[in-house]
C-alpha cells in the first residue's frame, strides 16, 4: 500500500477514534464511565467497543487466556443505553458498566461451561440471579472468563473447555483458582469489573494475586441461583474489582433475598440499602482490629509477604485503628484441621443439571469420567468431590452430613470465632490472604502453600474481604484479608476502603497498558 495512503488512513482513523481515545480504559472505574458519558464526548458504544478492543488486542497474543467468549450482543445493549441517554430516560445504577462474568454463572445468551468441555455448548434457559440483577441495573456482560475446571482448584485456573489462564502481573505465574480468569481480565482492564465465585478461596485468592478487592459475603446474604455449584452450602458469588467503591456499587445490586435460593431466607432483612454509604476514608479511626498470628507467622510464610503484613499493621495504626495483638481463637487448630466438608458435589450438580431442562448436555457429572471429557488434572477431584450419591441430600445420607447452618462442627467453629471477637471487642480480624506469592505455572501444584482463605470464612459462613497490600519480588501482588461478624459487610467495606485510600497500593500490570487505537488498527488490518 502507498505510504501516503497509509498516513492518510491513520489520520482519518485518528479523527474517527478521537472520542474513544479521550477515555482512559486502564484502571477506569464505574464512576469514570458515567462521567465520560455525561460529558457527551463518549458514547456507551465507544466504551464497550474499547474494552472489546483490549480483549482482542491482548488476551490471545499475550497468552493471558482470561476470556472464554466475548458477548457480541454487548454492542446492541450499548446502543440501547445510548438511546436512553439521548432520550433522557431513567438508567440503572450500573449503566454501561462492562462486566466480566465467570464461566460458572448462567447466561442465557452465552455458553456456561463451568470449565468443562462436557458443557462447552451449554446455553442455560435463563440468567443466574446475579447476572439478571446486573442487567436490570443496565450493566453489560461484555465477556465470560476462564475458570478452574468444575472450580476444583484454588491453585491454578485450567479448564478442559478453554485452557490455562496466566497472571496478568507475571505471565509465568498463576492467578490462583478458580476465578483466575475474572481476576486477570479485571486486573488487565478488559472490563470495568468482574464477577467470581468462592467456595473456599476463589474470589479472595485470585483477587489477592491480582491486586484486586474481592468480597465473600455472609452465607445467606447473596443468591447462588444459576451458578454451577461445587458445595452448595459453602458456595458464594460476588464482585472482584479494582476499587472498593466499585465493589460496593456492584454489591448493592447483586446482594439480597432470592426465593430461588432458600439459603437467603437467613439473610432476609439484613441487607443494607446502600453499601457505598459506608465508604469513609477515615473509617479506621477507633476500629479494633485483631491480628490472627496463627495465619501470619507460619513456618512456610514468605518473608517478603510477612514484611508487607507488618507494614500493613503499621498503616492501620497510622489511620487510627486500635490493634489487638495477639488475637487468639479457642480450639483454632482443631477447627482448622477438622473435616467439616460434606461430599455433595454430585448431588448439587444433579440439581443444577435438572435446572437446564431436558436438553442438558449431561445428566450426571460423573459421566465425564466415562466419556473422558476432562483434563487429567481433575480426575482425582472428580473421584473425591463426586463420591457422594446422585440424588440423596446430604442431610439424608448415611451417615448424614448436615447442611449449614445445622452442621455441628461448623457451628462450633463459628461460635469460637465470634466468642474471641467479643472477648477482645474487635470489629474485624486480619491476616494475609496468601502468605506466599503466586506460584509459577510450571509448579502450580507443587508450590501451592499459604492459602489462608480456606481456613475460616467458608466453614463459619462469616464474611471476608481482601484488599491490595503491596507487591513482593518486584511485581507480585499480595492481599490483606479482613474477616467480620455475620452480616457486617458494611464494616468490611468501611475498613477496606479506608485502608485502600490510606495506602493506594493498587497499580495496573505493566504488560497491559493503554492501547493506541491506530496502532491496534495497523496491527490487525495492515501487518
PDB file of N, CA and C in Angstrom, residues 125 347-360 362-364 390-391:
ATOM      1  N   UNK A 125     -31.265 -21.918  30.098  1.00  0.00           N
ATOM      2  CA  UNK A 125     -32.532 -21.309  29.682  1.00  0.00           C
ATOM      3  C   UNK A 125     -32.726 -19.891  30.181  1.00  0.00           C
ATOM      4  N   UNK A 347     -24.467 -34.512  44.037  1.00  0.00           N
ATOM      5  CA  UNK A 347     -25.871 -34.186  44.308  1.00  0.00           C
ATOM      6  C   UNK A 347     -26.196 -32.767  43.836  1.00  0.00           C
ATOM      7  N   UNK A 348     -25.344 -31.814  44.197  1.00  0.00           N
ATOM      8  CA  UNK A 348     -25.591 -30.415  43.821  1.00  0.00           C
ATOM      9  C   UNK A 348     -25.571 -30.239  42.307  1.00  0.00           C
ATOM     10  N   UNK A 349     -24.643 -30.938  41.643  1.00  0.00           N
ATOM     11  CA  UNK A 349     -24.598 -30.862  40.185  1.00  0.00           C
ATOM     12  C   UNK A 349     -25.841 -31.494  39.555  1.00  0.00           C
ATOM     13  N   UNK A 350     -26.339 -32.545  40.164  1.00  0.00           N
ATOM     14  CA  UNK A 350     -27.571 -33.169  39.663  1.00  0.00           C
ATOM     15  C   UNK A 350     -28.720 -32.172  39.705  1.00  0.00           C
ATOM     16  N   UNK A 351     -28.800 -31.416  40.798  1.00  0.00           N
ATOM     17  CA  UNK A 351     -29.849 -30.399  40.924  1.00  0.00           C
ATOM     18  C   UNK A 351     -29.655 -29.293  39.884  1.00  0.00           C
ATOM     19  N   UNK A 352     -28.393 -28.887  39.684  1.00  0.00           N
ATOM     20  CA  UNK A 352     -28.124 -27.849  38.679  1.00  0.00           C
ATOM     21  C   UNK A 352     -28.470 -28.339  37.278  1.00  0.00           C
ATOM     22  N   UNK A 353     -28.041 -29.534  36.926  1.00  0.00           N
ATOM     23  CA  UNK A 353     -28.285 -30.063  35.577  1.00  0.00           C
ATOM     24  C   UNK A 353     -29.779 -30.206  35.304  1.00  0.00           C
ATOM     25  N   UNK A 354     -30.565 -30.527  36.325  1.00  0.00           N
ATOM     26  CA  UNK A 354     -32.013 -30.581  36.150  1.00  0.00           C
ATOM     27  C   UNK A 354     -32.572 -29.202  35.790  1.00  0.00           C
ATOM     28  N   UNK A 355     -31.940 -28.142  36.309  1.00  0.00           N
ATOM     29  CA  UNK A 355     -32.427 -26.782  36.030  1.00  0.00           C
ATOM     30  C   UNK A 355     -32.234 -26.391  34.573  1.00  0.00           C
ATOM     31  N   UNK A 356     -31.376 -27.114  33.855  1.00  0.00           N
ATOM     32  CA  UNK A 356     -31.143 -26.822  32.432  1.00  0.00           C
ATOM     33  C   UNK A 356     -32.243 -27.383  31.543  1.00  0.00           C
ATOM     34  N   UNK A 357     -33.079 -28.233  32.114  1.00  0.00           N
ATOM     35  CA  UNK A 357     -34.174 -28.806  31.335  1.00  0.00           C
ATOM     36  C   UNK A 357     -33.768 -30.059  30.587  1.00  0.00           C
ATOM     37  N   UNK A 358     -34.650 -30.549  29.719  1.00  0.00           N
ATOM     38  CA  UNK A 358     -34.413 -31.833  29.024  1.00  0.00           C
ATOM     39  C   UNK A 358     -33.216 -31.811  28.083  1.00  0.00           C
ATOM     40  N   UNK A 359     -32.754 -30.620  27.700  1.00  0.00           N
ATOM     41  CA  UNK A 359     -31.626 -30.539  26.765  1.00  0.00           C
ATOM     42  C   UNK A 359     -30.273 -30.443  27.464  1.00  0.00           C
ATOM     43  N   UNK A 360     -30.238 -30.674  28.762  1.00  0.00           N
ATOM     44  CA  UNK A 360     -28.967 -30.630  29.490  1.00  0.00           C
ATOM     45  C   UNK A 360     -27.948 -31.559  28.826  1.00  0.00           C
ATOM     46  N   UNK A 362     -25.466 -33.230  29.930  1.00  0.00           N
ATOM     47  CA  UNK A 362     -25.263 -34.451  30.707  1.00  0.00           C
ATOM     48  C   UNK A 362     -26.290 -34.480  31.830  1.00  0.00           C
ATOM     49  N   UNK A 363     -26.536 -35.666  32.375  1.00  0.00           N
ATOM     50  CA  UNK A 363     -27.499 -35.816  33.460  1.00  0.00           C
ATOM     51  C   UNK A 363     -26.823 -36.038  34.810  1.00  0.00           C
ATOM     52  N   UNK A 364     -25.583 -36.514  34.770  1.00  0.00           N
ATOM     53  CA  UNK A 364     -24.825 -36.831  35.977  1.00  0.00           C
ATOM     54  C   UNK A 364     -23.392 -36.397  35.718  1.00  0.00           C
ATOM     55  N   UNK A 390     -26.031 -39.650  43.939  1.00  0.00           N
ATOM     56  CA  UNK A 390     -26.559 -38.752  42.915  1.00  0.00           C
ATOM     57  C   UNK A 390     -27.743 -37.938  43.399  1.00  0.00           C
ATOM     58  N   UNK A 391     -28.694 -38.579  44.061  1.00  0.00           N
ATOM     59  CA  UNK A 391     -29.951 -37.904  44.330  1.00  0.00           C
ATOM     60  C   UNK A 391     -30.395 -37.998  45.787  1.00  0.00           C
TER      61      UNK A 391
END
